[in-house]
Coordinates of C-alpha atoms in Angstrom, one line a residue:
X1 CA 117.8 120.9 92.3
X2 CA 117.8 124.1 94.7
X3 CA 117.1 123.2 98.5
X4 CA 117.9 124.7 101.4
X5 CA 119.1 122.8 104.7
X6 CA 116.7 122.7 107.6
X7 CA 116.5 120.9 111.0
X8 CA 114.1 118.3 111.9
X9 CA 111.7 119.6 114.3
X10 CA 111.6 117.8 117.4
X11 CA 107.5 116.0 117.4
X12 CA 106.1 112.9 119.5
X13 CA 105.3 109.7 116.6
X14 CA 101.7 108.9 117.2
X15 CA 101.9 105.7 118.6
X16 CA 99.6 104.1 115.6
X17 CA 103.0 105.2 113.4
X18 CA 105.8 104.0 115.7
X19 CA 107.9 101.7 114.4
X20 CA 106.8 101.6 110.8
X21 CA 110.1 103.3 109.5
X22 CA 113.6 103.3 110.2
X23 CA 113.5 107.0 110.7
X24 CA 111.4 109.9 110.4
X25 CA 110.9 111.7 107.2
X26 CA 112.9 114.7 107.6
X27 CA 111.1 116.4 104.7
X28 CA 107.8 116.9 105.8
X29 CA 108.9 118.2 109.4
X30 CA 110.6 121.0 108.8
X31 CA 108.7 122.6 112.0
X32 CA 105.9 122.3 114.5
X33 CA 103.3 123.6 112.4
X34 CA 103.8 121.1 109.6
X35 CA 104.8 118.4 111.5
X36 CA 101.4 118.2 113.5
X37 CA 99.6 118.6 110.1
X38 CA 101.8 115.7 108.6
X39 CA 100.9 113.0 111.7
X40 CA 97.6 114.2 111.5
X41 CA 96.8 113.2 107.7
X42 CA 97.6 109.8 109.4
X43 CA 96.0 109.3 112.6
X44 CA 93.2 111.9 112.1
X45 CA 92.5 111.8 108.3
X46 CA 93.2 107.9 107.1
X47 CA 90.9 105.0 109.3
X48 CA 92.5 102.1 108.0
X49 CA 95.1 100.6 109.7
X50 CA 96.8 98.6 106.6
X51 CA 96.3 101.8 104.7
X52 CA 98.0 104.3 107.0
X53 CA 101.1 102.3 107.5
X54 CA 101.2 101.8 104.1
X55 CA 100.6 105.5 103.0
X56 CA 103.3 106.4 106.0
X57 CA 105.7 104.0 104.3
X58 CA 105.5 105.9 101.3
X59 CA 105.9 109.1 102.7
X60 CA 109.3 108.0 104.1
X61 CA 110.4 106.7 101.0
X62 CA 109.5 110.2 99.3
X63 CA 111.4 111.8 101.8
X64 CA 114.9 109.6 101.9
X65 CA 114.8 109.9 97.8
X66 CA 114.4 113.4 97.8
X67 CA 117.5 113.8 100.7
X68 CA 119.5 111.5 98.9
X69 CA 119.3 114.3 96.1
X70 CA 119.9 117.3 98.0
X71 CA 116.2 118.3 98.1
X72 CA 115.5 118.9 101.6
X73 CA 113.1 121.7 101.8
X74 CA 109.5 121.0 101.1
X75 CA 108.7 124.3 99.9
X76 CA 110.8 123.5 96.7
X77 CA 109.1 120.0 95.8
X78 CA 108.3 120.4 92.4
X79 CA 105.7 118.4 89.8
X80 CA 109.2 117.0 88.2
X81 CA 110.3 115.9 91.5
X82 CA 107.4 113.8 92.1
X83 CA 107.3 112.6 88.5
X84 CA 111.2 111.5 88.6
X85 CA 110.1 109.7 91.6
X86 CA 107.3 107.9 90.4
X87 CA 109.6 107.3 87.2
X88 CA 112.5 105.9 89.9
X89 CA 110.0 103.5 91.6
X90 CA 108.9 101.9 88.4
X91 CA 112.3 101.2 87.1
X92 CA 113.8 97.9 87.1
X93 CA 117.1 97.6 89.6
X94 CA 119.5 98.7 89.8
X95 CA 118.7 101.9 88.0
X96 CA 115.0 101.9 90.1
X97 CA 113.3 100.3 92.9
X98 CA 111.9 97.6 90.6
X99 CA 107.9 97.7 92.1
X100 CA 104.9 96.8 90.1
X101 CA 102.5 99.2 88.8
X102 CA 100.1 99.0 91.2
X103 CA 102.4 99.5 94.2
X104 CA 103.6 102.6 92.2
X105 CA 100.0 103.8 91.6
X106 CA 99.8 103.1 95.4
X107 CA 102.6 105.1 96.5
X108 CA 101.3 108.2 94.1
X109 CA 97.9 107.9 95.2
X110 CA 99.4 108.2 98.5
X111 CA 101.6 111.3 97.9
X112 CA 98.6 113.1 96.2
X113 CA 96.2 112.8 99.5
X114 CA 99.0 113.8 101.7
X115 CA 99.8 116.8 99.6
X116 CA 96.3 117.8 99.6
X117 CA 96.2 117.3 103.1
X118 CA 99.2 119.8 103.7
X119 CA 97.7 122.3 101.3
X120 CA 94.5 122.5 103.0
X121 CA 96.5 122.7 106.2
X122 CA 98.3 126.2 104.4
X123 CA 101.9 124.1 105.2
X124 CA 101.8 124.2 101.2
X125 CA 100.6 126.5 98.7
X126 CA 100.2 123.9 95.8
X127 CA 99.9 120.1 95.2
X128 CA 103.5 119.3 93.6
X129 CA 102.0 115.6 92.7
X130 CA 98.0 116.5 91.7
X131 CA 99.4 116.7 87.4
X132 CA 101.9 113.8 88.0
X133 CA 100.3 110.9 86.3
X134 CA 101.1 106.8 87.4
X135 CA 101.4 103.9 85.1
X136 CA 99.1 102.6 83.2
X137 CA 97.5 99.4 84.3
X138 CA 94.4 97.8 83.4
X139 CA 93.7 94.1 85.0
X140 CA 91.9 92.0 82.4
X141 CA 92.0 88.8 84.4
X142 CA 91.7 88.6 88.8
X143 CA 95.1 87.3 90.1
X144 CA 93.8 85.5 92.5
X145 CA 92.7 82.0 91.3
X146 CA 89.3 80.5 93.1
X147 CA 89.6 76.7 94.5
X148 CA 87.2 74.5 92.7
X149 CA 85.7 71.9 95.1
X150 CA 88.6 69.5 95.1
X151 CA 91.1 71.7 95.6
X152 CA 89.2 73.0 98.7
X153 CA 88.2 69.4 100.0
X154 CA 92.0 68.1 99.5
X155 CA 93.0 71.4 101.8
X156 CA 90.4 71.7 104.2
X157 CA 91.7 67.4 104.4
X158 CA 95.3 68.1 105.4
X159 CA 94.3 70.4 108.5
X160 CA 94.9 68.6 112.1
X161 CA 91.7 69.1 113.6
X162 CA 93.4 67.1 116.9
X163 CA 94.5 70.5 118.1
X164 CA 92.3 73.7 119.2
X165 CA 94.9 75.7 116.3
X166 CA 93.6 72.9 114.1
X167 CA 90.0 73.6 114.4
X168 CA 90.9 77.4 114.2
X169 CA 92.3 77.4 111.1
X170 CA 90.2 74.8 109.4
X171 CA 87.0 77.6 110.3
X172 CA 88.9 80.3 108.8
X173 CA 89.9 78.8 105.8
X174 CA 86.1 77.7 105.2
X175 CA 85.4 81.2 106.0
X176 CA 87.1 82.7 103.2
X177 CA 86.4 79.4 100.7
X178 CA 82.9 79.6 101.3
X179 CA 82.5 83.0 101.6
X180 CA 84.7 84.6 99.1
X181 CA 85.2 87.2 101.9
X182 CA 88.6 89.0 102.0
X183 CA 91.3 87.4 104.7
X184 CA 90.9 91.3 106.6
X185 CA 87.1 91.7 106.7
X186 CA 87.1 88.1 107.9
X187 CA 90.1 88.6 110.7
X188 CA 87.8 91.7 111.8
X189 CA 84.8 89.5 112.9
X190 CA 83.9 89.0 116.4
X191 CA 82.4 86.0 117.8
X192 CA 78.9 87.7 117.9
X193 CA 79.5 87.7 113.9
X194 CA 78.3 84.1 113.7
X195 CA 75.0 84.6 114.7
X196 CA 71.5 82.3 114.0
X197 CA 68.5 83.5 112.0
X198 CA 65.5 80.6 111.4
X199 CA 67.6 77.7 111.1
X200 CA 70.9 78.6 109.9
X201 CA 74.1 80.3 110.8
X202 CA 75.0 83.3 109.1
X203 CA 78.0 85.8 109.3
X204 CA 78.6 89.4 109.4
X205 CA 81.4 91.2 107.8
X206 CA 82.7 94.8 108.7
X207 CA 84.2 95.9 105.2
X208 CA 86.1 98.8 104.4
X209 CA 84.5 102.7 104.8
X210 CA 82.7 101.0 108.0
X211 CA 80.2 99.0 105.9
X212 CA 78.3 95.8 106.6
X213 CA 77.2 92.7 105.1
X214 CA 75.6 89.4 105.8
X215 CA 75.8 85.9 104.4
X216 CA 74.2 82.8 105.4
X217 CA 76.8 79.8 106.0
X218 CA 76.5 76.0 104.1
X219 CA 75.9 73.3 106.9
X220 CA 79.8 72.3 106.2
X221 CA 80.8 75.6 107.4
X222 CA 78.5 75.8 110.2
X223 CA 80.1 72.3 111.8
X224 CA 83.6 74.1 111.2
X225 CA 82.0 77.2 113.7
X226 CA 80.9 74.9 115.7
X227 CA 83.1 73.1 116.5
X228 CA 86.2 75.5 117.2
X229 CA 84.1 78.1 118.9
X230 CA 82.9 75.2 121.7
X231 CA 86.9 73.7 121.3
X232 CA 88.1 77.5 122.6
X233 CA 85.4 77.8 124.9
X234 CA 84.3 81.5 122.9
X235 CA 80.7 81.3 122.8
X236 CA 79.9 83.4 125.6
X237 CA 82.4 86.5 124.6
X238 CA 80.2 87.5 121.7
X239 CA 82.5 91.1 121.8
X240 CA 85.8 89.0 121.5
X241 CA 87.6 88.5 118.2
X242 CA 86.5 85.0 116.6
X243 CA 89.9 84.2 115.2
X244 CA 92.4 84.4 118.4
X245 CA 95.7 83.9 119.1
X246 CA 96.2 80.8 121.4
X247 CA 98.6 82.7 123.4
X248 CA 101.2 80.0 123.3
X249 CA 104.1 82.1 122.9
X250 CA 102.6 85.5 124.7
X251 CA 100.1 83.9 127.9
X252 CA 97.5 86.0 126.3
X253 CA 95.2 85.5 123.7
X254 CA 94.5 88.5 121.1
X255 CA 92.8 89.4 117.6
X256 CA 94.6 87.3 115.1
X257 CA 96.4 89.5 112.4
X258 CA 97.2 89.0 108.4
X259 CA 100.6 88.0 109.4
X260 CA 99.2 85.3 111.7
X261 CA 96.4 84.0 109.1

């Protein structure tokens, strides 16, 4: 592979990517110019917050594989490059990273936007990953199994509803058994999200690409609300997050996260 050296150009992390990698990705900074374009597919150009650190993830990896070969000019990143690299990422260890074909598909889905990003910001002239093509995979069956009622009774059963982190989790789970609703969306809500309409309590669900959704809630589920919204004394901050922190370890309570669920 031809490269030529170059240095990093000095550039401020966005705080929204701090932390997410052990260093920054040398390849797509080789000066001011493309560095602001790179942070900016990030903070400007992806919404999500799951997404962008995963996307950033990706582009770090890109960029230690391609130093690790001597390829540390972005100019010369080439449709084989990226192909090897998918190629590498599939591969079982200790020849390849060992990651499933979706996480692959992931990390090439994520190398095409950027790509496009940088040629529509003239930092490239061509999208080196736009002919690369991922791995085939076609789910025939979800992965995720559904609880039939007993399962769900014998869980919902094991929850200590003695404590305020009891009643917490007990409403969340019966948010996302009753609901079907995806652990983010649900993590998202706010206590104005459980809301009355005639006689019965219904939630609202900010999905993905800032859309909405309602669904009404079965009486169980309503005496789960009710119960840990009067326990952590919520009701009145309708603009707070509806699954909290209990600020134990911290002194302050904040918006549970996926790691916390």
């Amino acid at each position: 592979m031809s490269s030529q050296s170059v240095q990093i150009i000095p550039y401020k992390e966005p705080r929204a990517l701090a932390g997410l990698a052990a260093k920054l990705p040398a390849l797509f900074l080789p000066d001011e110019k493309a560095a602001e374009r790179f942070f900016g597919f990030f903070t400007a150009n992806i919404r999500n917050a799951n997404t962008r650190r995963a996307y950033f993830k990706a582009a770090c990896r890109f960029s230690e594989w391609c130093e690790g070969r001597g390829l540390s000019n972005l100019a010369y990143v080439k449709p084989p490059h990226v192909a090897a690299y998918i190629e590498w990422l599939g591969a079982p260890a200790p020849k390849g990273a060992g990651l499933s074909k979706p996480t692959v598909k992931q990390h090439l889905a994520a190398l095409r936007m950027l790509f496009d990003w940088l040629v529509v910001g003239h930092v490239l002239d061509v999208n080196p990953a736009h002919a690369v093509r991922g791995p085939k995979h076609v789910t025939k069956k979800g992965r995720t199994p559904v609880l039939d009622r007993e399962e769900a009774r014998s869980l919902l059963a094991v929850i200590d509803t003695a404590t305020l982190t009891g009643l917490r989790d007990r409403a969340l789970i019966g948010v996302m058994i009753f609901t079907f609703v995806r652990v983010g969306a649900v993590l998202q809500m706010n206590v104005g999200d459980y809301f009355s309409q005639g006689r019965r309590g219904w939630l609202r669900f900010h999905e993905k690409g800032g859309k909405e959704h309602e669904a009404p809630c079965i009486p169980k589920l309503e005496v789960f609300l009710d119960e840990y919204i009067a326990a952590a004394g919520i009701a009145a901050d309708v603009d707070g997050p509806l699954f909290r922190t209990t600020g134990r370890s911290t002194g302050t309570t904040h918006r549970m996260a996926q790691q916390d669920a």
